[in-house]
PDB file of C-alpha atoms and ligand atoms in Angstrom:
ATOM      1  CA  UNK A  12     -13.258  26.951  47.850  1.00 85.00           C
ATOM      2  CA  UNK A  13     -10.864  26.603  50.703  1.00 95.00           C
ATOM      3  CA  UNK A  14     -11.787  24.403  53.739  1.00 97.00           C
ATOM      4  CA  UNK A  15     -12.802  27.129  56.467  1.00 98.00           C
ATOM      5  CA  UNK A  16     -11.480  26.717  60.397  1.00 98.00           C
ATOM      6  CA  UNK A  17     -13.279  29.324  62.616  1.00 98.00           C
ATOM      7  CA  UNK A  18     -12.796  29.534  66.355  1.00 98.00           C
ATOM      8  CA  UNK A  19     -15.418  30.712  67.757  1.00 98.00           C
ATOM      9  CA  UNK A  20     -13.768  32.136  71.566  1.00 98.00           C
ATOM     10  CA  UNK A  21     -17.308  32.742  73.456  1.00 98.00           C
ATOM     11  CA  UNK A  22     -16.842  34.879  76.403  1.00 98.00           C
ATOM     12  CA  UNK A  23     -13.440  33.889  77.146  1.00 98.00           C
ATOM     13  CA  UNK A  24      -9.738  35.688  76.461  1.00 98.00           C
ATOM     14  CA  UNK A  25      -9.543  39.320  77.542  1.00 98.00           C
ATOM     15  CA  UNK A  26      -7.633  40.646  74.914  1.00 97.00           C
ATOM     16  CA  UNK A  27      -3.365  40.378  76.465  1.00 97.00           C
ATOM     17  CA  UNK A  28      -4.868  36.119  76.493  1.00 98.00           C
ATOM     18  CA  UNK A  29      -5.748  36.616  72.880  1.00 98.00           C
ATOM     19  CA  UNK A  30      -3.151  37.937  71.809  1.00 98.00           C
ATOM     20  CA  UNK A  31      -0.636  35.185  72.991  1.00 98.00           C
ATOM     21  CA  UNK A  32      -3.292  32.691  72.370  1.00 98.00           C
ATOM     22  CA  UNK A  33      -3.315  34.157  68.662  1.00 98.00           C
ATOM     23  CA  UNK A  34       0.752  34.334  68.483  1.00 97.00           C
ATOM     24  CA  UNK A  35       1.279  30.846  69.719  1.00 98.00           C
ATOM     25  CA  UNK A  36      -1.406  28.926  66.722  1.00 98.00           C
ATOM     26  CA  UNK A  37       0.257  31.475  64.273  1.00 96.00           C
ATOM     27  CA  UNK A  38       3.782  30.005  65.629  1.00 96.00           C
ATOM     28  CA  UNK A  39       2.673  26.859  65.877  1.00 97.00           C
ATOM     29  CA  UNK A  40       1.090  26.626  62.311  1.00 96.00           C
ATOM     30  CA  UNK A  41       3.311  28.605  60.078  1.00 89.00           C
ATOM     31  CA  UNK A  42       2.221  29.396  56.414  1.00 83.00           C
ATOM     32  CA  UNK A  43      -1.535  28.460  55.932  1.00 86.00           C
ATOM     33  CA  UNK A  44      -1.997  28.034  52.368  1.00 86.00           C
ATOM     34  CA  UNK A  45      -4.994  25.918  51.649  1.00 93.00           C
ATOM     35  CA  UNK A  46      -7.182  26.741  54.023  1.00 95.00           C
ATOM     36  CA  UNK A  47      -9.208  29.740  55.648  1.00 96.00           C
ATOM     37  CA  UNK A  48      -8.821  30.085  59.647  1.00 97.00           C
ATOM     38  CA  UNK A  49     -10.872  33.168  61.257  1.00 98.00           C
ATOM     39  CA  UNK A  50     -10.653  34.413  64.731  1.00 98.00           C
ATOM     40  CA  UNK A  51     -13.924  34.921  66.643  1.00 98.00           C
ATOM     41  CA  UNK A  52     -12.554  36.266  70.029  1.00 98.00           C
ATOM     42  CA  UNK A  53     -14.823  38.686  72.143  1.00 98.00           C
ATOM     43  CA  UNK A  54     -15.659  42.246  70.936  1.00 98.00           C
ATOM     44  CA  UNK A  55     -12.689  43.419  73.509  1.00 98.00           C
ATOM     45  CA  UNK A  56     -10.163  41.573  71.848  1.00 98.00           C
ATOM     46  CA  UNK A  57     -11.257  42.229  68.183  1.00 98.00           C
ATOM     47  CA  UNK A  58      -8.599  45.131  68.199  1.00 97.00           C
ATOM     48  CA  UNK A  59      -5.775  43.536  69.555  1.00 95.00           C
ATOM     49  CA  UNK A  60      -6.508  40.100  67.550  1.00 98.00           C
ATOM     50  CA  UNK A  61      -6.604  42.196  64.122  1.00 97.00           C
ATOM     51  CA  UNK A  62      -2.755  43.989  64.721  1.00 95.00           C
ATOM     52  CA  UNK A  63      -2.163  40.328  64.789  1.00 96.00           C
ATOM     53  CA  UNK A  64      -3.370  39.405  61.578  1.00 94.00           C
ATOM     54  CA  UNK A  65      -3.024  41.752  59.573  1.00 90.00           C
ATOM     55  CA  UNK A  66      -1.514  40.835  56.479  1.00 87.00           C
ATOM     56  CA  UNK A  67      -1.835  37.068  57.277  1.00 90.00           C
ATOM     57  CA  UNK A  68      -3.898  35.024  56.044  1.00 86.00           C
ATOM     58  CA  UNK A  69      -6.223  34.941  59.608  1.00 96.00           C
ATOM     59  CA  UNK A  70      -9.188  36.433  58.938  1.00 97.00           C
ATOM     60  CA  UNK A  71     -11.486  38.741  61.452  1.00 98.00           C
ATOM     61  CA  UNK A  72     -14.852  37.956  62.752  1.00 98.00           C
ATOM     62  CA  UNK A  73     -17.129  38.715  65.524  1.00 98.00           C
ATOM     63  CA  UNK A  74     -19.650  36.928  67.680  1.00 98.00           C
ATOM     64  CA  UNK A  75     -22.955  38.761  66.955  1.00 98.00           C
ATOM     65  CA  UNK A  76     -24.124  41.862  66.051  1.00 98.00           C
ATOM     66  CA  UNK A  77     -27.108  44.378  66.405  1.00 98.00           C
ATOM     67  CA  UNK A  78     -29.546  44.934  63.502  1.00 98.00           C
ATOM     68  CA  UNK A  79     -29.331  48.766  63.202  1.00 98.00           C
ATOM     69  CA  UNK A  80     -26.512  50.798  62.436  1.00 98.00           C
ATOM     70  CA  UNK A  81     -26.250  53.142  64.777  1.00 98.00           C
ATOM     71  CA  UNK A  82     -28.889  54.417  67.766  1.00 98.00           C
ATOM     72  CA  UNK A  83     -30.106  53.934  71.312  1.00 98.00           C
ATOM     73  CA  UNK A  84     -29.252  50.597  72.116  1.00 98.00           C
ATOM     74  CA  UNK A  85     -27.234  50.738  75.264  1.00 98.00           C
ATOM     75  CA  UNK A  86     -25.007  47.384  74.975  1.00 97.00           C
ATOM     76  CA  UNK A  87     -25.280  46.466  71.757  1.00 98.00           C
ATOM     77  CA  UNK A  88     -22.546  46.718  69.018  1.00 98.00           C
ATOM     78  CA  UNK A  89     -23.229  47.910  65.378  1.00 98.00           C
ATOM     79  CA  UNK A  90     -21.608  46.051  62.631  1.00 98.00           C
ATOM     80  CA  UNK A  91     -20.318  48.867  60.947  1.00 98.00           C
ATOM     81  CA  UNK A  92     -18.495  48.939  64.507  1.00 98.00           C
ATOM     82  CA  UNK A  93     -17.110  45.747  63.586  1.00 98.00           C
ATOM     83  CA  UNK A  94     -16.012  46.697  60.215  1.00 98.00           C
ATOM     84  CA  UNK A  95     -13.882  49.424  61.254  1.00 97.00           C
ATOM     85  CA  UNK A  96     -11.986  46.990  63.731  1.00 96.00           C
ATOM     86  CA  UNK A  97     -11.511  44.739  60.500  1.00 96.00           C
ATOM     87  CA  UNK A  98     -14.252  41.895  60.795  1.00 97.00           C
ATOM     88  CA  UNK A  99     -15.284  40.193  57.789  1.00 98.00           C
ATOM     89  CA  UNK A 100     -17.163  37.759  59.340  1.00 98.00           C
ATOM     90  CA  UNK A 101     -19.764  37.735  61.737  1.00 98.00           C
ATOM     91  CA  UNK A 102     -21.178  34.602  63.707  1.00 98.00           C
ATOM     92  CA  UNK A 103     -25.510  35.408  63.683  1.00 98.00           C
ATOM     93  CA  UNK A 104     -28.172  32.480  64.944  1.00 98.00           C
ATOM     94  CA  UNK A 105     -25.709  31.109  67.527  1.00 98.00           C
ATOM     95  CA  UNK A 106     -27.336  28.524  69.262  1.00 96.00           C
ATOM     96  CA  UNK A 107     -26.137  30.171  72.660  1.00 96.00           C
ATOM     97  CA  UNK A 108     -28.274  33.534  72.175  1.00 97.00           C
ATOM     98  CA  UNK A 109     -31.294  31.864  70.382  1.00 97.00           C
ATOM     99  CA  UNK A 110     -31.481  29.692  73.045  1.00 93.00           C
ATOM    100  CA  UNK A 111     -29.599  31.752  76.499  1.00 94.00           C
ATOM    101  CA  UNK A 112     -30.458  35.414  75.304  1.00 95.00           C
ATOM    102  CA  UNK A 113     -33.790  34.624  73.837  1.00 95.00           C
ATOM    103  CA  UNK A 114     -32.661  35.337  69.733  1.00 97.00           C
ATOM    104  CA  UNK A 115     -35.801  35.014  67.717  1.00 98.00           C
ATOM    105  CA  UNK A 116     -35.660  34.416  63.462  1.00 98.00           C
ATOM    106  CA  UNK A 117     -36.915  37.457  63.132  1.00 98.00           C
ATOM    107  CA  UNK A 118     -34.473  39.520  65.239  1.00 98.00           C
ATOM    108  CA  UNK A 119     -31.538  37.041  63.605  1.00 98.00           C
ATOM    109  CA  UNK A 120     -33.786  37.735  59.931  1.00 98.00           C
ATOM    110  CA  UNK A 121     -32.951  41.457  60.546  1.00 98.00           C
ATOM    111  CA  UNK A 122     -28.693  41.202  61.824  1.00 98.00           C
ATOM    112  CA  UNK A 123     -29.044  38.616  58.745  1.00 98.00           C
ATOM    113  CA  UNK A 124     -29.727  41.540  56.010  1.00 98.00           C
ATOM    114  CA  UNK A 125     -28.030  44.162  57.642  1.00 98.00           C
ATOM    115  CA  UNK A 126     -24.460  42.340  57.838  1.00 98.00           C
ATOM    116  CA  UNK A 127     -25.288  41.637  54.300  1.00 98.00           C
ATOM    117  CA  UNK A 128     -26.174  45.336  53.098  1.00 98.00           C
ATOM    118  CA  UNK A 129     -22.958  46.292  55.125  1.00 98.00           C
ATOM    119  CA  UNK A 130     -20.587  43.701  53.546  1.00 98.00           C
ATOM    120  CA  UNK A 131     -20.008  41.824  56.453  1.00 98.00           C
ATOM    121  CA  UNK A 132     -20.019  37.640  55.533  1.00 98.00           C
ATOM    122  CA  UNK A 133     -22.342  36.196  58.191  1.00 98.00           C
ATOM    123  CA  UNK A 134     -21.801  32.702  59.362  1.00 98.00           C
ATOM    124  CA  UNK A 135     -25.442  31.491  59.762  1.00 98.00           C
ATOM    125  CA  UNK A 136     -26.339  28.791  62.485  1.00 98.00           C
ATOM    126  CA  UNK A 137     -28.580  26.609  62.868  1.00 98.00           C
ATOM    127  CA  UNK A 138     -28.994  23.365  64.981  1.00 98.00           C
ATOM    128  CA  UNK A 139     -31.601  21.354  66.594  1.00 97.00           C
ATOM    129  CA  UNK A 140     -31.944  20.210  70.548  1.00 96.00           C
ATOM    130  CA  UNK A 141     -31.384  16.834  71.773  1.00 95.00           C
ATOM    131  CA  UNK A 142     -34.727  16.432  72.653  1.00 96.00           C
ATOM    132  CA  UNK A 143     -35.891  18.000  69.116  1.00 97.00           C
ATOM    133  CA  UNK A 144     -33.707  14.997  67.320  1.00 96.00           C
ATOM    134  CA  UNK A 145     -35.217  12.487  69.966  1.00 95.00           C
ATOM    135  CA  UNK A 146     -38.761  13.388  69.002  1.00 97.00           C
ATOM    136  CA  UNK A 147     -37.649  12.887  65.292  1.00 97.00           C
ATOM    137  CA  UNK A 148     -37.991  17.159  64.657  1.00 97.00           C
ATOM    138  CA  UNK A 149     -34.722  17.596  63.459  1.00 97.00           C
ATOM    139  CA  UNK A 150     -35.462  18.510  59.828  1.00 98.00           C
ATOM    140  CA  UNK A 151     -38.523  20.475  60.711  1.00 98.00           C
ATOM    141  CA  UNK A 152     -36.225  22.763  63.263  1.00 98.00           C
ATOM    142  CA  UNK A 153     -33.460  23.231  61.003  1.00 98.00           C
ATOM    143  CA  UNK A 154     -36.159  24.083  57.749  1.00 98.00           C
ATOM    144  CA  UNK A 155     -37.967  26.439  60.033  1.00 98.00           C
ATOM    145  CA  UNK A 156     -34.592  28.663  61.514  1.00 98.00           C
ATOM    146  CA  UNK A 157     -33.868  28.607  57.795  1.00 98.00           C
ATOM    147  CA  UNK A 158     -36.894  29.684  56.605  1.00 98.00           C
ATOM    148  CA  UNK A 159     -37.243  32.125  59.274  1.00 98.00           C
ATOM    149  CA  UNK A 160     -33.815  33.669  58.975  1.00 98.00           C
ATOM    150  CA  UNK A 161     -33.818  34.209  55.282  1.00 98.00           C
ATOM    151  CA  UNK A 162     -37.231  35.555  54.547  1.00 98.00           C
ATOM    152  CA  UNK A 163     -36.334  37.851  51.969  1.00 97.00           C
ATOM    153  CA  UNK A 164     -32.785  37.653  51.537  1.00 97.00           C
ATOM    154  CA  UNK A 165     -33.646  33.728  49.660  1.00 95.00           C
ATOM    155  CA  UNK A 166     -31.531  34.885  46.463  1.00 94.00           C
ATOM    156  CA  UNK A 167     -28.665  36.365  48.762  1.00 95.00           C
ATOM    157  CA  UNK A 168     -27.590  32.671  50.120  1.00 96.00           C
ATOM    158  CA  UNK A 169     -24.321  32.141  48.202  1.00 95.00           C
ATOM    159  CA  UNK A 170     -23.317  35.347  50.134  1.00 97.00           C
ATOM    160  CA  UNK A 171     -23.928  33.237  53.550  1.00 98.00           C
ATOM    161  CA  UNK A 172     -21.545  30.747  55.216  1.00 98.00           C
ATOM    162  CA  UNK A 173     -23.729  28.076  56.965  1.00 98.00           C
ATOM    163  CA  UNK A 174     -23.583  26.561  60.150  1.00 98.00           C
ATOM    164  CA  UNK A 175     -24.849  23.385  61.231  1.00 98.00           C
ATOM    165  CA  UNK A 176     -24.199  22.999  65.114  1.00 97.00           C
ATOM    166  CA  UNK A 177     -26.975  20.733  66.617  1.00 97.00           C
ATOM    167  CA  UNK A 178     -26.934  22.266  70.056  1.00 95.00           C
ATOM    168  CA  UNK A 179     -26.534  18.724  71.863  1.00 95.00           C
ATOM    169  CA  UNK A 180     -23.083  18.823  70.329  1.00 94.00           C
ATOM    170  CA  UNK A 181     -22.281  21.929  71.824  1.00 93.00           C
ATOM    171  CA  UNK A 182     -19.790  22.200  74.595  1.00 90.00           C
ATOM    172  CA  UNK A 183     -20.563  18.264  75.685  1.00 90.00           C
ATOM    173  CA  UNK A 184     -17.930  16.019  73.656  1.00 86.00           C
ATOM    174  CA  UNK A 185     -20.460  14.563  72.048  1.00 87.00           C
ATOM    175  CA  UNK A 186     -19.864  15.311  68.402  1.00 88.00           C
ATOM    176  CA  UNK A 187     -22.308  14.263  65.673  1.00 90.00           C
ATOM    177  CA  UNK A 188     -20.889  11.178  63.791  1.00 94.00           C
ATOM    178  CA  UNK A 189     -19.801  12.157  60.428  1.00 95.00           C
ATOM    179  CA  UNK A 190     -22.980  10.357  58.806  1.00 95.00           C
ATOM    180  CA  UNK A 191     -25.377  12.658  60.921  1.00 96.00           C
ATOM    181  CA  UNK A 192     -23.472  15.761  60.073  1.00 97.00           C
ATOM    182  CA  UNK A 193     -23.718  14.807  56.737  1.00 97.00           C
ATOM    183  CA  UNK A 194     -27.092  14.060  56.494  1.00 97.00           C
ATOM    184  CA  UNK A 195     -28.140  17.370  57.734  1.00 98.00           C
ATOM    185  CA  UNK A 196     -25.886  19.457  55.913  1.00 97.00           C
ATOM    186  CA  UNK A 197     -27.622  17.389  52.663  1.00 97.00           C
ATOM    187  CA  UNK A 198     -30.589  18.462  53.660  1.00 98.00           C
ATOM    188  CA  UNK A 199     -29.640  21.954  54.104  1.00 98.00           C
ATOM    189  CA  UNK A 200     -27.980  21.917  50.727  1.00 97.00           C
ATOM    190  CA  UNK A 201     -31.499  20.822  49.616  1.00 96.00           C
ATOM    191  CA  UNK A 202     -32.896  23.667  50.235  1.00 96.00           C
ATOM    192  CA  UNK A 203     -30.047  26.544  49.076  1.00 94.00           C
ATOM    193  CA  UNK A 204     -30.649  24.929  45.625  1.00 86.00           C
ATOM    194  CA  UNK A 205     -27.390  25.828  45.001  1.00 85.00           C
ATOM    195  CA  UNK A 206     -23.596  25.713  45.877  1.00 87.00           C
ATOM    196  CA  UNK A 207     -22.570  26.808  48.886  1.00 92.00           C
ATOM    197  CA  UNK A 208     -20.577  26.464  52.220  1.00 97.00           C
ATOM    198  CA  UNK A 209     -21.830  24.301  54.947  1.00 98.00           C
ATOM    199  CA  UNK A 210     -19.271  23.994  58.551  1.00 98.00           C
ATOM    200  CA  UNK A 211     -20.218  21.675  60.950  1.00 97.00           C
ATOM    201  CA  UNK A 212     -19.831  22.878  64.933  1.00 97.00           C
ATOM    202  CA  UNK A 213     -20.167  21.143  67.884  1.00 96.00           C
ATOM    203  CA  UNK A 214     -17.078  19.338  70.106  1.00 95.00           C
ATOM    204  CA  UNK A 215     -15.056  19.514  66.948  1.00 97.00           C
ATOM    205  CA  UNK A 216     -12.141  18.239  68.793  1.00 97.00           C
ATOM    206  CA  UNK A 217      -8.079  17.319  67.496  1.00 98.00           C
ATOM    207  CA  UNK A 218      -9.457  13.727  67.523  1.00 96.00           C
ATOM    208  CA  UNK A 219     -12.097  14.260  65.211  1.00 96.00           C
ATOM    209  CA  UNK A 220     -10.991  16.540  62.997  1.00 97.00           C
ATOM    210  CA  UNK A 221      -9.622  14.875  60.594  1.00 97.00           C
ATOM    211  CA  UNK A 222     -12.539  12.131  59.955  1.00 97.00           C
ATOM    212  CA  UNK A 223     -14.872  15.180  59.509  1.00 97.00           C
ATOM    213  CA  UNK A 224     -13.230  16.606  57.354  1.00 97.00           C
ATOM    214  CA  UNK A 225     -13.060  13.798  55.012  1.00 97.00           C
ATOM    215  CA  UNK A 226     -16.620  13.928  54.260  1.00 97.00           C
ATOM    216  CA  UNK A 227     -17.232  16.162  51.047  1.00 96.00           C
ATOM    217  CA  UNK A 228     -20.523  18.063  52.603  1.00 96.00           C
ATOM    218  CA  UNK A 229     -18.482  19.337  55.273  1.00 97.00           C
ATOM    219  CA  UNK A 230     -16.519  22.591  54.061  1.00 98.00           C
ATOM    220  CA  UNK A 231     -15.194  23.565  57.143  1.00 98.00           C
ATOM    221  CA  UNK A 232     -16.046  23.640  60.851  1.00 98.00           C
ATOM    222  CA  UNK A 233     -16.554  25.802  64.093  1.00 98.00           C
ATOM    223  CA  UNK A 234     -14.698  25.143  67.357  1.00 98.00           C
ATOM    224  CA  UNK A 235     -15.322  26.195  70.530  1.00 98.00           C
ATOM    225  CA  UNK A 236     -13.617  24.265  73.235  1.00 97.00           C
ATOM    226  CA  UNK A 237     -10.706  23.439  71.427  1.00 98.00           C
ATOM    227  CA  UNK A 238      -9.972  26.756  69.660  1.00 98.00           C
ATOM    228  CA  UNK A 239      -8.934  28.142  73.419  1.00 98.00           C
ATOM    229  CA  UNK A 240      -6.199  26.322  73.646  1.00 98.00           C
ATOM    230  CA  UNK A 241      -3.117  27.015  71.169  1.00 98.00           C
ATOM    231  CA  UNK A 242      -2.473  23.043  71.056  1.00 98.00           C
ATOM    232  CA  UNK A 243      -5.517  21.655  70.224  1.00 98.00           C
ATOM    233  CA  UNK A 244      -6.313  24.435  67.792  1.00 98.00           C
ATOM    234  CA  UNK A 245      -3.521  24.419  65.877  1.00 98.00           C
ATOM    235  CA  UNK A 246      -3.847  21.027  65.659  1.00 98.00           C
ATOM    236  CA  UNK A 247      -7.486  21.170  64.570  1.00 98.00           C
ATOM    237  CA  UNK A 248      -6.292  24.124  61.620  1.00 98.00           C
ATOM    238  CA  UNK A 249      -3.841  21.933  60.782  1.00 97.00           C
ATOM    239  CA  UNK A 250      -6.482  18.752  59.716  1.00 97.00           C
ATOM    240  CA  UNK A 251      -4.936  15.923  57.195  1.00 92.00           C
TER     241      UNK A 251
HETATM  242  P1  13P B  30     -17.692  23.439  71.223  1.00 75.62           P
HETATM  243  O1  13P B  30     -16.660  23.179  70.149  1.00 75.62           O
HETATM  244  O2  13P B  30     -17.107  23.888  72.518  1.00 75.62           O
HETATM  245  O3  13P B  30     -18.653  22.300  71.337  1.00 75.62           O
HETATM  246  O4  13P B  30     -18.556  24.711  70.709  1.00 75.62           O
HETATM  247  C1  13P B  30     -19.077  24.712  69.426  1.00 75.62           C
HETATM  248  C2  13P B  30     -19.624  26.059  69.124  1.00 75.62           C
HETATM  249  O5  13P B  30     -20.615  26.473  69.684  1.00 75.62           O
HETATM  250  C3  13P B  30     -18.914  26.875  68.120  1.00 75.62           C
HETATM  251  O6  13P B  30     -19.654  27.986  67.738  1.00 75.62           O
END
């Protein structure tokens, strides 16, 4: 499996910034063979990112989703929506509307299956708070967003990208060290039982790229920050 980059834009780049953001990385970066980059921009931009990409090898995906198809939901975007814009991916559990927008593991349980029955690839995180790893919790958090996000969908894991971003990571510059990504995404690899792909988020940054990436549990990671500016992502897609 291919080492996966994903930039995940938050609420930033109206969609003229991401399309120049987009054309300067793909300048910048050239031919992309051995690896997977996707684009996470904002809903807005999701049509003027895929022109873009089509036929590349930059893949599609969005920032959340609702858990019905269609219906009265003023605000909220199906991901059958998102499909006909050309997402494959979609980012559900994101520490930022578990923990700003009040996201429970049910309601992320229910966008979880649905992307799923849709053929959408969801990119599933998970991460605990700073005060959750001070009090020693870490491993209970992460087993019980798990837990709570894949009640009855336990057989349908290889069909989920993983996401560790331990939310006092987030948007600080302070990244995890490789050891205590590592030891979490063991422990999450615990409990698929199987295979699977495990990215690590959190201040992934052009100086720490590379180091992270050496590690074998890490199969790819998620950048915020530093996938908003052309520079520092490309250099982050373009880890040694
Ligand atoms: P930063 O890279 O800005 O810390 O954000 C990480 C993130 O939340 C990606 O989804």
């Amino acid at each position: 499996m291919e080492p996966i980059i994903a930039g995940n834009w938050k609420m930033n780049k109206d969609p003229a910034e991401s399309r120049t953001l987009v054309q300067e990385v793909m300048k910048s970066v050239g031919d992309i063979k051995d690896r997977i980059v996707i684009l996470i921009p904002p809903f807005t931009s999701l049509a003027s990112v895929c022109e873009l990409t089509r036929n590349t090898r930059f893949k599609l995906g969005a920032q959340n989703m609702h858990w019905e198809r269609s219906g009265a939901y003023t605000g909220e975007i199906s991901g059958l929506f998102l499909k006909s814009l050309g997402c494959e991916y979609v980012v559900l559990g994101h520490s930022e509307r578990r923990h700003v927008m009040g996201e429970s593991d049910e309601m992320i349980n229910k966008k979880l299956k649905v992307a799923l029955e849709i053929g959408l690839i969801p990119i599933f995180c998970m991460g605990e708070t700073e005060k959750e790893r001070e009090s020693g919790s870490t491993e209970d958090v992460i087993r019980g967003q798990f837990d709570g996000g894949l009640k009855g969908i336990e057989n349908e894991v290889h069909k989920i990208i993983f996401a560790y971003e331990p939310v006092w990571a987030i948007g600080t510059g302070k990244t995890a060290t490789p050891e205590q990504a590592v030891e979490v995404h063991k422990f999450i690899r615990g409990m698929l039982k199987k295979p699977g792909t495990i990215l690590y988020g959190g201040s992934v940054k052009p100086d720490n790229i590379d180091t992270l990436m050496r590690e074998d549990e890490i199969q790819g990671v998620l950048v915020g920050g530093a996938s908003l500016k052309p520079e520092s992502f490309a250099r982050v897609i373009k880890f040694q």
